[in-house]
Coordinates of C-alpha atoms in Angstrom, one line a residue:
M26 CA 11.6 29.4 -8.9
Q27 CA 14.4 26.1 -9.8
T28 CA 13.6 25.5 -13.5
V29 CA 14.9 22.7 -15.9
L30 CA 14.1 21.9 -19.5
G31 CA 14.1 18.2 -20.4
R32 CA 17.0 16.8 -22.6
Q33 CA 16.5 14.7 -25.9
Y34 CA 19.4 12.0 -26.0
F35 CA 18.4 9.9 -28.9
P36 CA 16.9 11.0 -32.5
V37 CA 12.8 10.6 -32.6
R38 CA 10.8 10.5 -35.5
P39 CA 8.4 13.5 -36.5
F40 CA 4.5 12.7 -35.8
D41 CA 1.6 14.9 -34.8
T42 CA -1.1 12.3 -34.1
L43 CA -1.4 8.7 -33.1
R44 CA -2.7 7.7 -36.5
D45 CA 0.4 9.1 -38.1
M46 CA 2.6 7.1 -35.7
L47 CA 0.4 3.5 -36.2
D48 CA 1.4 4.3 -40.2
Q49 CA 4.6 4.8 -39.8
C50 CA 4.9 1.5 -37.3
A51 CA 3.1 -0.1 -40.2
A52 CA 5.9 0.7 -42.8
L53 CA 8.5 0.3 -40.7
Y54 CA 7.8 -2.9 -38.7
G55 CA 4.7 -4.3 -40.7
S56 CA 5.5 -7.9 -40.9
R57 CA 6.9 -7.9 -37.0
T58 CA 4.8 -9.4 -34.3
A59 CA 2.9 -6.4 -32.3
F60 CA 1.0 -8.9 -30.1
R61 CA 1.1 -12.1 -28.5
Y62 CA -1.6 -13.3 -26.5
R63 CA -3.9 -16.1 -25.7
E64 CA -7.9 -16.1 -25.5
H65 CA -8.0 -18.1 -22.1
P66 CA -4.7 -18.9 -19.9
Q67 CA -4.8 -23.1 -21.3
A68 CA -4.7 -21.5 -25.0
D69 CA -2.0 -21.2 -27.6
P70 CA -0.8 -17.9 -28.2
V71 CA -2.1 -16.0 -31.1
T72 CA -0.3 -13.4 -32.4
R73 CA -0.9 -10.1 -34.6
T74 CA 1.0 -8.3 -36.9
Y75 CA 1.5 -4.6 -36.9
E76 CA 0.2 -4.3 -40.3
G77 CA -2.5 -6.4 -39.3
F78 CA -3.2 -4.4 -36.4
R79 CA -3.6 -1.8 -38.5
Q80 CA -6.1 -3.1 -40.4
D81 CA -8.0 -4.2 -38.0
C82 CA -8.4 -0.7 -36.7
H83 CA -9.1 0.3 -39.3
A84 CA -11.9 -2.0 -40.0
L85 CA -13.5 -1.5 -36.4
G86 CA -13.2 2.2 -36.9
T87 CA -14.8 2.0 -40.2
A88 CA -17.5 -0.1 -39.0
L89 CA -18.5 2.4 -35.9
V90 CA -18.5 5.4 -37.8
Q91 CA -21.0 3.7 -41.0
M92 CA -23.0 3.0 -37.3
G93 CA -23.5 6.9 -36.7
L94 CA -20.6 6.9 -34.0
S95 CA -18.7 9.9 -35.2
G96 CA -18.2 12.0 -32.4
M97 CA -19.4 10.4 -30.1
R98 CA -18.3 9.3 -26.8
I99 CA -17.5 5.5 -26.9
A100 CA -16.5 4.0 -23.0
V101 CA -14.4 0.9 -23.2
I102 CA -14.2 -1.6 -19.9
G103 CA -12.2 -4.9 -19.6
E104 CA -9.2 -6.9 -18.9
N105 CA -6.0 -6.2 -21.2
S106 CA -6.6 -7.8 -24.4
Y107 CA -5.8 -7.3 -28.3
E108 CA -9.7 -6.4 -28.6
W109 CA -9.0 -4.0 -26.0
C110 CA -6.1 -2.1 -27.6
V111 CA -8.1 -2.4 -31.1
S112 CA -11.0 -0.6 -29.9
F113 CA -9.1 1.9 -27.9
A114 CA -7.1 2.9 -31.2
S115 CA -9.3 2.5 -33.7
I116 CA -11.8 4.9 -31.6
I117 CA -9.6 7.9 -30.8
N118 CA -7.8 7.4 -34.8
G119 CA -11.5 8.7 -36.3
V120 CA -14.5 7.7 -34.7
G121 CA -14.6 10.0 -31.9
I122 CA -13.5 10.6 -28.1
V123 CA -12.6 7.0 -25.7
V124 CA -13.7 6.8 -22.1
P125 CA -11.7 4.1 -20.8
L126 CA -13.4 2.9 -17.0
D127 CA -11.5 0.8 -14.5
R128 CA -13.1 -2.7 -14.8
L129 CA -13.0 -2.8 -10.8
L130 CA -15.5 -0.4 -10.0
P131 CA -18.7 -0.7 -8.4
E132 CA -21.6 -1.4 -10.1
D133 CA -23.0 2.3 -9.0
E134 CA -19.9 4.3 -9.6
L135 CA -19.3 2.6 -13.5
F136 CA -23.2 4.0 -13.8
S137 CA -22.1 7.3 -12.2
L138 CA -18.9 7.7 -14.4
L139 CA -21.2 6.6 -17.9
N140 CA -23.3 9.5 -17.4
R141 CA -20.9 11.9 -16.2
G142 CA -19.0 10.8 -19.5
D143 CA -22.1 11.7 -21.9
V144 CA -20.9 7.9 -23.1
D145 CA -23.0 7.0 -26.8
A146 CA -21.9 3.4 -26.7
I147 CA -19.6 1.3 -25.0
L148 CA -17.4 -1.7 -25.6
Y149 CA -17.2 -4.2 -22.9
D150 CA -15.8 -7.8 -21.7
G151 CA -17.9 -10.5 -21.3
S152 CA -17.8 -10.4 -18.0
F153 CA -19.4 -7.1 -18.2
Q154 CA -22.8 -8.2 -20.1
T155 CA -25.3 -8.2 -17.3
V156 CA -24.1 -4.8 -15.7
I157 CA -24.0 -3.6 -19.2
Q158 CA -27.5 -4.7 -20.2
K159 CA -28.7 -2.8 -16.7
A160 CA -26.9 0.4 -17.4
A161 CA -28.5 0.6 -21.0
G162 CA -32.1 -0.1 -19.4
Q163 CA -31.4 3.4 -17.1
M164 CA -29.5 5.5 -19.9
P165 CA -31.5 6.1 -23.1
K166 CA -28.5 7.4 -24.2
L167 CA -26.4 4.3 -23.9
K168 CA -28.0 2.6 -27.6
K169 CA -24.9 0.6 -28.4
L170 CA -23.4 -2.2 -27.0
V171 CA -20.2 -4.1 -28.3
C172 CA -19.3 -7.5 -26.4
L173 CA -15.3 -7.4 -26.9
R174 CA -15.0 -11.2 -26.6
P175 CA -18.0 -13.0 -27.1
D176 CA -16.6 -16.5 -27.0
H177 CA -15.7 -15.5 -23.0
L178 CA -19.9 -15.2 -22.8
R179 CA -22.3 -18.1 -22.2
P180 CA -23.9 -19.2 -25.1
A181 CA -27.4 -18.3 -23.7
D182 CA -26.0 -14.4 -23.1
R183 CA -24.5 -14.1 -27.0
P184 CA -25.7 -11.5 -29.2
A185 CA -27.1 -13.0 -32.5
A186 CA -24.5 -13.6 -35.1
W187 CA -25.0 -11.6 -38.3
D188 CA -26.2 -13.5 -41.1
D189 CA -25.1 -10.8 -43.6
P190 CA -22.1 -8.9 -42.9
R191 CA -23.8 -6.3 -44.8
E192 CA -27.2 -6.0 -42.7
P193 CA -25.9 -5.0 -38.9
A194 CA -28.6 -6.2 -36.3
A195 CA -30.5 -3.5 -35.3
A196 CA -31.0 -4.1 -31.5
G197 CA -28.2 -2.1 -30.6
L198 CA -26.3 -5.5 -29.1
Y199 CA -23.0 -6.3 -31.0
Q200 CA -20.1 -8.7 -31.3
L201 CA -16.9 -7.2 -32.1
P202 CA -15.9 -10.2 -34.6
D203 CA -19.1 -9.1 -36.4
L204 CA -18.0 -5.7 -36.9
L205 CA -14.3 -6.4 -37.5
Q206 CA -16.0 -8.6 -40.7
Y207 CA -18.5 -5.5 -41.7
G208 CA -15.7 -2.9 -41.3
R209 CA -13.8 -5.0 -43.9
W210 CA -16.7 -5.6 -46.4
L211 CA -17.3 -1.8 -46.1
L212 CA -13.5 -1.2 -47.1
A213 CA -13.3 -3.7 -49.6
A214 CA -16.5 -1.8 -51.6
G215 CA -14.4 1.5 -51.2
N216 CA -16.2 3.0 -48.1
R217 CA -13.7 6.0 -46.8
R218 CA -15.5 7.5 -44.0
Y219 CA -13.0 6.6 -41.2
L220 CA -9.9 6.9 -43.5
D221 CA -10.8 10.4 -44.9
V222 CA -11.2 11.9 -41.3
V223 CA -8.8 14.8 -40.7
L224 CA -7.7 14.2 -37.2
D225 CA -7.5 17.7 -35.2
P226 CA -3.9 17.2 -33.0
K227 CA -5.2 19.3 -30.3
A228 CA -9.3 18.0 -30.3
L229 CA -10.3 16.1 -27.7
I230 CA -9.9 12.4 -27.9
S231 CA -10.1 10.7 -24.4
L232 CA -11.6 11.3 -21.2
L233 CA -9.9 10.0 -18.3
F234 CA -11.4 9.9 -14.8
T235 CA -9.2 10.1 -12.0
S236 CA -8.9 8.1 -9.3
G237 CA -11.5 8.9 -6.6
T238 CA -15.4 8.5 -5.8
T239 CA -17.7 9.5 -8.5
S240 CA -18.2 13.1 -7.0
T241 CA -14.2 13.6 -6.8
A242 CA -13.0 12.1 -9.8
K243 CA -12.2 14.8 -12.5
A244 CA -12.4 13.7 -16.0
V245 CA -9.0 14.7 -17.6
M246 CA -9.2 15.7 -21.4
L247 CA -6.0 14.6 -23.4
S248 CA -5.1 14.9 -26.9
H249 CA -3.4 13.8 -29.6
A250 CA -0.7 16.1 -29.1
N251 CA -0.8 15.3 -25.5
I252 CA -0.1 11.9 -26.1
C253 CA 2.1 12.2 -28.8
A254 CA 4.2 14.5 -27.3
D255 CA 4.7 12.0 -24.3
V256 CA 5.5 9.0 -26.2
R257 CA 8.4 11.5 -28.2
G258 CA 10.2 12.5 -24.7
L259 CA 10.1 9.0 -23.8
A260 CA 11.3 7.8 -27.1
G261 CA 14.0 10.3 -26.8
M262 CA 15.6 9.6 -23.2
V263 CA 15.1 5.9 -23.5
R264 CA 16.5 3.7 -26.2
L265 CA 14.5 0.3 -26.8
K266 CA 15.4 -1.8 -30.0
P267 CA 12.7 -2.9 -32.3
G268 CA 11.8 -6.6 -31.2
I269 CA 12.4 -6.0 -27.8
R270 CA 9.7 -8.2 -25.9
L271 CA 7.3 -6.4 -23.4
L272 CA 4.9 -7.9 -20.6
S273 CA 1.4 -6.1 -20.5
V274 CA 0.6 -6.3 -16.8
L275 CA -0.7 -3.1 -15.9
P276 CA -4.6 -2.2 -16.3
L277 CA -4.9 -0.5 -19.8
H278 CA -7.1 2.1 -18.8
H279 CA -4.5 3.5 -16.6
T280 CA -2.6 6.3 -18.9
F281 CA 1.2 4.8 -17.3
E282 CA 0.1 1.5 -18.9
N283 CA -1.7 3.0 -22.2
T284 CA 1.0 5.4 -23.1
C285 CA 4.4 3.6 -21.8
G286 CA 3.2 -0.4 -22.6
L287 CA 0.8 0.2 -25.3
F288 CA 1.5 3.6 -27.5
M289 CA 5.6 3.8 -26.8
A290 CA 6.1 0.0 -27.2
L291 CA 4.3 -0.2 -30.4
Y292 CA 6.6 3.3 -31.2
V293 CA 9.9 1.6 -30.7
G294 CA 8.3 -1.7 -32.7
A295 CA 8.3 -4.2 -29.4
E296 CA 6.5 -7.5 -29.4
I297 CA 3.4 -6.8 -26.7
H298 CA 2.3 -9.8 -24.8
E299 CA -0.8 -9.7 -22.9
C300 CA -0.1 -11.2 -19.3
D301 CA -3.1 -14.4 -19.0
G302 CA -3.6 -12.8 -15.3
L303 CA -1.3 -11.8 -12.1
R304 CA -0.5 -15.2 -11.3
Y305 CA 0.8 -16.1 -14.7
I306 CA 3.5 -13.1 -14.5
Q307 CA 6.4 -15.5 -13.4
K308 CA 5.0 -18.3 -16.2
N309 CA 4.4 -15.9 -18.9
M310 CA 8.1 -14.1 -18.6
Q311 CA 9.5 -17.4 -18.5
E312 CA 7.6 -18.9 -21.8
Y313 CA 7.8 -16.0 -23.6
G314 CA 11.3 -14.5 -22.7
I315 CA 10.4 -11.4 -21.7
N316 CA 13.1 -8.5 -21.7
M317 CA 11.0 -5.4 -20.3
I318 CA 7.8 -5.3 -17.8
I319 CA 6.2 -1.9 -16.5
G320 CA 5.0 -2.2 -12.9
V321 CA 3.9 -0.5 -9.8
P322 CA 6.4 -0.8 -6.7
L323 CA 4.5 -3.7 -5.8
L324 CA 5.8 -5.7 -8.2
F325 CA 9.5 -5.1 -8.1
C326 CA 9.2 -5.6 -4.5
N327 CA 7.8 -9.3 -4.6
F328 CA 10.1 -10.4 -7.6
Y329 CA 13.0 -9.0 -5.0
Q330 CA 11.2 -11.1 -2.1
K331 CA 11.0 -14.4 -4.3
I332 CA 14.9 -14.2 -5.2
H333 CA 15.9 -13.1 -1.3
D334 CA 13.1 -16.4 0.0
T335 CA 15.0 -18.2 -3.0
L336 CA 19.1 -17.2 -2.2
I337 CA 17.8 -17.9 1.5
K338 CA 16.0 -21.7 1.1
T339 CA 19.5 -22.6 -1.3
G340 CA 21.9 -21.1 1.2
K341 CA 23.3 -18.4 -1.4
E342 CA 22.6 -15.6 0.3
Q343 CA 26.0 -14.8 1.5
L344 CA 27.6 -15.8 -1.5
I345 CA 25.1 -13.2 -3.7
K346 CA 26.4 -10.6 -1.3
H347 CA 29.8 -11.7 -1.5
L348 CA 29.9 -11.7 -5.5
I349 CA 28.1 -8.5 -5.8
P350 CA 31.0 -6.2 -4.9
M351 CA 33.0 -8.1 -7.3
T352 CA 31.2 -7.5 -10.3
Q353 CA 30.3 -4.1 -9.6
A354 CA 34.1 -3.7 -9.4
L355 CA 34.7 -5.4 -12.7
R356 CA 32.3 -3.4 -14.4
K357 CA 33.9 -0.1 -13.3
I358 CA 36.9 -1.5 -15.8
G359 CA 34.6 -2.1 -18.2
I360 CA 34.1 -6.0 -17.9
D361 CA 30.5 -6.9 -17.1
L362 CA 29.4 -10.4 -16.0
R363 CA 26.4 -9.9 -14.3
R364 CA 24.2 -11.8 -16.7
I365 CA 26.9 -15.0 -16.8
I366 CA 27.6 -15.3 -13.1
Y367 CA 23.4 -14.5 -11.6
K368 CA 22.3 -16.3 -14.7
K369 CA 20.1 -19.0 -12.4
I370 CA 18.8 -15.9 -11.0
L371 CA 17.5 -14.3 -13.9
Q372 CA 15.9 -17.6 -15.1
A373 CA 13.5 -17.3 -12.9
F374 CA 12.5 -14.6 -14.8
G375 CA 12.9 -16.2 -18.0
G376 CA 16.1 -15.4 -18.6
G377 CA 15.5 -12.6 -20.9
L378 CA 14.6 -9.8 -18.4
Q379 CA 16.5 -6.6 -18.7
M380 CA 14.4 -3.8 -17.9
G381 CA 11.6 -2.5 -15.9
I382 CA 10.2 0.9 -15.9
C383 CA 8.3 1.6 -12.5
G384 CA 6.2 4.4 -11.6
A385 CA 3.0 5.2 -9.3
A386 CA 4.5 5.3 -6.1
P387 CA 7.8 5.2 -4.4
I388 CA 10.1 2.0 -4.7
D389 CA 13.1 1.4 -1.8
P390 CA 16.1 2.6 -3.9
A391 CA 18.1 -0.7 -2.5
I392 CA 15.7 -2.6 -4.6
I393 CA 16.5 -1.0 -8.0
R394 CA 20.3 -1.1 -6.7
F395 CA 20.5 -4.8 -6.0
F396 CA 18.6 -5.4 -9.7
D397 CA 21.2 -3.6 -11.3
S398 CA 23.4 -5.4 -9.9
I399 CA 22.6 -8.6 -11.3
G400 CA 22.0 -7.0 -14.8
V401 CA 18.5 -5.6 -14.8
R402 CA 17.9 -1.8 -15.1
I403 CA 14.7 -0.5 -13.7
L404 CA 14.1 3.0 -14.2
Q405 CA 12.0 5.0 -12.0
G406 CA 9.6 7.6 -13.1
Y407 CA 6.9 10.0 -11.9
G408 CA 3.5 11.4 -13.7
L409 CA 0.3 12.3 -13.7
T410 CA -3.2 11.4 -15.6
E411 CA -3.2 15.2 -16.4
T412 CA 0.4 15.0 -17.6
S413 CA 0.0 12.1 -20.4
P414 CA 1.2 10.7 -17.9
V415 CA 5.5 10.7 -18.0
V416 CA 6.8 13.8 -16.7
C417 CA 10.0 12.4 -15.8
G418 CA 12.2 9.5 -15.5
C419 CA 15.8 7.9 -15.0
N420 CA 16.7 7.0 -18.7
S421 CA 19.3 5.0 -20.6
R422 CA 22.1 7.3 -19.7
V423 CA 21.0 9.0 -16.2
F424 CA 20.3 6.8 -13.9
V425 CA 20.3 8.0 -10.2
P426 CA 18.0 5.4 -8.1
G427 CA 16.4 7.4 -5.0
T428 CA 15.2 9.8 -7.5
V429 CA 12.7 10.2 -10.5
G430 CA 15.4 11.2 -12.5
Q431 CA 15.2 14.3 -15.6
P432 CA 12.4 15.9 -17.1
L433 CA 11.5 14.6 -20.9
P434 CA 12.7 16.5 -23.8
G435 CA 10.0 19.3 -24.0
V436 CA 9.2 19.2 -20.9
E437 CA 9.6 22.0 -18.6
L438 CA 9.9 21.4 -14.5
A439 CA 9.8 24.0 -12.2
I440 CA 10.5 23.6 -7.9
D441 CA 8.5 26.3 -6.8
C442 CA 11.1 27.4 -4.0
D443 CA 14.3 29.7 -4.3
Q444 CA 16.6 27.6 -2.1
L445 CA 18.8 25.2 -4.3
G446 CA 17.8 21.6 -3.2
E447 CA 14.8 22.9 -1.1
N448 CA 11.7 21.2 -1.3
G449 CA 8.5 23.1 -3.2
E450 CA 5.5 22.0 -5.1
I451 CA 6.4 20.7 -8.5
L452 CA 5.1 22.4 -11.7
V453 CA 5.1 21.4 -15.2
R454 CA 4.9 23.1 -18.5
G455 CA 4.9 21.8 -22.2
A456 CA 2.6 19.9 -24.5
I457 CA 2.2 16.8 -22.3
V458 CA -0.3 19.2 -20.2
M459 CA -3.6 17.8 -20.6
E460 CA -6.3 20.7 -22.2
G461 CA -7.9 20.8 -19.2
Y462 CA -10.4 19.1 -16.8
Y463 CA -14.4 18.5 -18.6
Q464 CA -16.8 20.8 -17.7
N465 CA -14.8 22.4 -15.0
P466 CA -13.3 25.3 -15.6
E467 CA -13.1 26.5 -12.3
A468 CA -11.0 23.4 -11.8
T469 CA -8.7 23.4 -14.5
K470 CA -7.9 27.1 -13.3
E471 CA -7.1 26.0 -10.1
V472 CA -4.2 23.6 -11.5
I473 CA -3.3 25.6 -14.7
D474 CA -1.9 29.1 -13.6
A475 CA -1.7 31.9 -16.3
D476 CA 1.8 31.2 -17.6
G477 CA 0.7 27.4 -18.6
W478 CA 2.4 26.0 -15.3
F479 CA 0.6 22.4 -14.1
H480 CA 0.7 22.4 -10.6
T481 CA 1.0 19.0 -9.7
G482 CA 0.0 19.2 -5.9
D483 CA 3.7 16.8 -5.1
L484 CA 6.3 18.2 -3.7
G485 CA 9.9 17.7 -4.8
R486 CA 13.3 18.9 -4.9
L487 CA 15.9 19.4 -7.6
D488 CA 19.2 18.3 -7.7
P489 CA 21.2 21.2 -9.8
K490 CA 24.3 18.9 -10.6
N491 CA 22.4 16.1 -12.4
H492 CA 18.7 17.6 -13.0
C493 CA 17.1 14.8 -11.1
V494 CA 14.0 15.2 -9.5
S495 CA 13.4 13.8 -5.9
I496 CA 9.4 13.5 -4.9
T497 CA 9.1 14.4 -1.4
G498 CA 5.4 14.5 -0.5
R499 CA 2.1 15.6 -1.4
V500 CA 1.1 19.6 -0.8
K501 CA -2.3 18.5 0.9
S502 CA -0.6 15.9 3.1
M503 CA 1.8 17.9 4.5
I504 CA 2.0 18.6 8.0
V505 CA 2.8 22.4 9.2
L506 CA 3.5 22.5 13.1
K507 CA 2.4 25.7 15.2
N508 CA 6.0 27.0 14.5
G509 CA 6.0 26.8 11.0
K510 CA 8.4 24.0 10.3
K511 CA 7.3 21.6 7.7
V512 CA 6.8 17.2 8.1
F513 CA 6.5 15.4 5.3
P514 CA 4.4 12.4 6.1
E515 CA 5.6 10.2 3.0
E516 CA 9.5 10.2 4.8
L517 CA 8.1 9.0 8.0
E518 CA 5.9 6.3 6.2
Y519 CA 9.1 4.9 4.1
L520 CA 10.8 4.4 7.4
I521 CA 8.1 2.8 9.3
N522 CA 7.5 0.2 6.1
Q523 CA 11.0 -0.4 6.0
S524 CA 10.2 -2.4 9.4
G525 CA 9.6 -5.9 7.2
F526 CA 6.3 -6.3 9.2
I527 CA 4.4 -3.7 8.7
K528 CA 2.1 -4.1 5.3
E529 CA 1.1 0.0 5.4
S530 CA 1.2 2.9 7.1
L531 CA -0.3 6.5 7.0
V532 CA 1.3 9.5 8.9
W533 CA -0.7 12.6 9.6
G534 CA -1.0 16.0 11.7
D535 CA -3.8 16.4 14.1
K536 CA -4.3 19.4 16.3
D537 CA -5.0 19.4 20.0
I538 CA -7.5 22.6 22.0
D539 CA -4.5 24.6 22.1
G540 CA -3.9 24.7 18.4
D541 CA -0.5 22.7 18.3
V542 CA 0.2 20.1 15.9
Y543 CA 1.5 16.6 16.8
V544 CA 2.0 13.9 14.1
S545 CA 0.1 10.5 14.4
A546 CA 0.3 7.2 12.6
K547 CA -1.5 4.2 11.8
M548 CA 0.1 1.3 11.1
V549 CA -1.4 -2.0 9.5
V550 CA 0.8 -5.3 10.9
D551 CA 0.9 -8.3 8.8
R552 CA 0.6 -10.9 11.5
D553 CA 2.8 -13.8 9.8
L554 CA 5.5 -11.1 8.5
F555 CA 6.0 -10.5 12.3
V556 CA 6.2 -13.5 13.8
Q557 CA 8.7 -14.2 11.1
K558 CA 10.6 -10.7 11.4
T559 CA 10.4 -11.2 15.4
G560 CA 10.3 -15.2 16.4
H561 CA 7.5 -14.2 18.8
E562 CA 3.8 -14.6 18.4
A563 CA 1.6 -11.8 17.4
D564 CA -0.5 -10.8 20.7
D565 CA -1.3 -7.1 21.8
N566 CA 1.2 -6.5 23.9
V567 CA 4.0 -8.3 22.2
I568 CA 3.5 -5.9 19.1
K569 CA 2.9 -2.7 21.3
Q570 CA 6.0 -2.8 22.5
T571 CA 8.0 -3.7 19.3
L572 CA 6.1 -0.7 17.5
E573 CA 7.1 1.7 20.3
Q574 CA 10.7 0.4 19.6
L575 CA 10.2 1.1 16.3
I576 CA 8.8 4.7 16.8
R577 CA 11.6 5.3 19.4
D578 CA 14.1 4.4 17.0
I579 CA 12.6 6.2 14.4
N580 CA 12.0 9.4 16.2
A581 CA 15.7 9.1 17.2
S582 CA 17.1 9.1 13.7
M583 CA 14.8 12.4 12.6
P584 CA 15.0 15.7 14.3
S585 CA 12.8 16.0 16.9
F586 CA 10.4 18.3 15.4
K587 CA 9.8 15.7 13.0
G588 CA 8.8 12.4 15.5
I589 CA 6.0 10.6 15.7
H590 CA 3.9 11.3 19.0
Y591 CA 0.9 8.8 18.8
Y592 CA 0.1 5.8 17.1
V593 CA -2.7 2.9 16.3
Y594 CA -2.3 -0.3 14.6
S595 CA -4.8 -2.4 13.2
F596 CA -4.3 -5.9 11.3
K597 CA -7.0 -4.4 8.4
E598 CA -5.8 -3.1 5.2
M599 CA -7.0 0.5 4.8
V600 CA -9.2 1.9 2.3
K601 CA -8.0 2.3 -0.8
T602 CA -8.7 3.7 -4.5
T603 CA -8.7 0.9 -7.2
T604 CA -5.4 2.4 -7.8
Q605 CA -4.4 1.1 -4.1
K606 CA -3.6 4.6 -3.3
I607 CA -4.7 4.8 0.5
R608 CA -7.7 7.5 0.7
R609 CA -6.0 9.3 3.5
P610 CA -9.0 11.8 4.1
I611 CA -11.4 8.5 4.8
E612 CA -9.0 6.9 7.0
I613 CA -7.8 9.9 9.0
A614 CA -11.7 10.9 9.6
Q615 CA -13.0 7.5 10.6
I616 CA -10.2 7.9 13.2
S617 CA -11.3 10.8 14.7
E618 CA -14.7 10.1 14.4
L619 CA -14.1 6.8 16.8
M620 CA -12.6 8.8 19.4
Q621 CA -15.1 11.2 19.6
K622 CA -17.5 8.6 20.0
Q623 CA -15.6 6.9 22.3
K624 CA -14.6 9.8 24.2
L625 CA -11.0 9.1 23.6
K626 CA -7.7 11.3 23.6
W627 CA -4.5 10.2 21.9
R628 CA -2.5 9.6 25.3
E629 CA -5.3 6.7 25.6
L630 CA -5.4 5.7 22.4
T631 CA -2.0 5.4 21.5
G632 CA -0.5 2.1 21.2
M633 CA -3.5 0.1 20.9
N634 CA -5.0 -2.3 18.2
L635 CA -7.8 -0.5 16.5
D636 CA -9.6 -3.5 15.4
Q637 CA -10.5 -4.0 19.0
V638 CA -11.5 -0.5 19.7
E639 CA -13.6 -0.4 16.8
R640 CA -15.6 -3.9 17.8
I641 CA -15.9 -2.6 21.6
A642 CA -17.3 0.7 20.0
A643 CA -19.6 -1.2 17.8
E644 CA -20.8 -3.7 20.7
T645 CA -21.2 -0.9 22.9
Q646 CA -23.6 0.7 20.2
E647 CA -25.3 -1.9 20.1
N648 CA -26.2 -2.4 23.9
T649 CA -27.3 1.1 24.5
P650 CA -30.8 1.7 23.8
A651 CA -32.1 3.9 20.5
A652 CA -33.5 6.2 22.7
N653 CA -30.1 6.9 24.7
R654 CA -27.9 7.1 21.6

């Protein structure tokens, strides 16, 4: 087993709880702007200082404790907002356990997770008013409902405002502004029930459901110690200055945005700008002069594509291609002119963008290198909900595109393989590792062994020279051939997706009757991009010929045992989780079921339009008498 311990590059303030950290932030940055946001996309921005945020957390926490919610499980659901941040921070710092929920969940899954999380109260956005009231009607335990932004409700749906903040309504339906007012009144009257709570760093404070169906989603238990260790680790390897302007884009219920985009940002004294919505990202970056953004690969790929398309339209693509080697050569002798020469490109994103943090999925290293060449450093990282979440990342000292960098300070990482440079499962040990899965000790024992190593289920390799980690796949998706050789689907999927007209792809192994394993692939074709890239119409014959050539080219570039044997294509997007990860088992099972129903073998199905095959199967079933089905 190869092991490496994360290295600290920068000094870090000590703190054991997030309340300690927020108190430090208020003392250090009290009058600085902590949040800038709009109540509506057309409204003027509102700001809140670090001290103001701390006071709001104290007021809300005091109100919730006074309402009898101490030690309770309290769900938060809604779009990113200042109110969401206040709710989350106040709950974990003296009230009880927060259960952040995905706002994109279907109603039945939302109800299931409310039940599984033993939720006692819920703070929600106005758009959830009807569904939350329905949930309360079905769940006797769910007695207190708090609307985060009541001005987003229709007047008829708003809870009655309190005439007197000292007399909260008894109906169980509340508005956040009323609770803040109530909490301020309690604090002024000397109520310290919230402020005097002694926090246990190891106690459960956050219950987070992993992506998956309600039956397979696991509830991850995180503590102050977990999240604080991750924030300290990030601060020890990435240098950010107070006042840096961050745009909050990713959903706050995800630990990636929650730890990095909220608590890490607050730790360094950043200005957090709540994005008005995905279609307003570029506009917000320009008006706020954003310096930093945290995102998934799709976000940075879209930025790259916009730049590329603009350069083509303006006829400057070749000019930039010639300028980049020149500015890169100047950097090597200490002359950095990137932000001057590429000023017009950077102005499209506000002119102030300096850094991006990318996670959740692999990103093309060429995109990272391009942005670095024009003056924007994108740091790719790796982590899981179970690790609070960041395990490792490229940092302010070590930047190796194509890798996810080094482990965080205080994190011990291992590759479960004795051969240097070979693939093995990634294991993690340290304070960032979760307390376990809620009410599931068996599942906890499966992933955390007796020595404290958390088994991630991800495959990777470690560079012994720079201690950087490369992610190579998933243990569960790895294809093991009959001769024992291993194929990593992610490697092939990456090559397929480089075509320029494939939206997404899925590679897996199927067994034939003799037990031989053959590598199969499903590709989702983008019609418009296909026409644009190939210059041909997107009809089935042309697509089949183009894909055949693509597969031949990929196979020629790989060892023969890794070659793709069979493939199908579709125009429909694959089934995904709310975090946009392909549900591999569901996709594979659907194809297998279709082949069985239509009595097709791979040699007959390969190269076909799967949408057409499914349509024929559906028509056949409709025309078959029920007695013969």
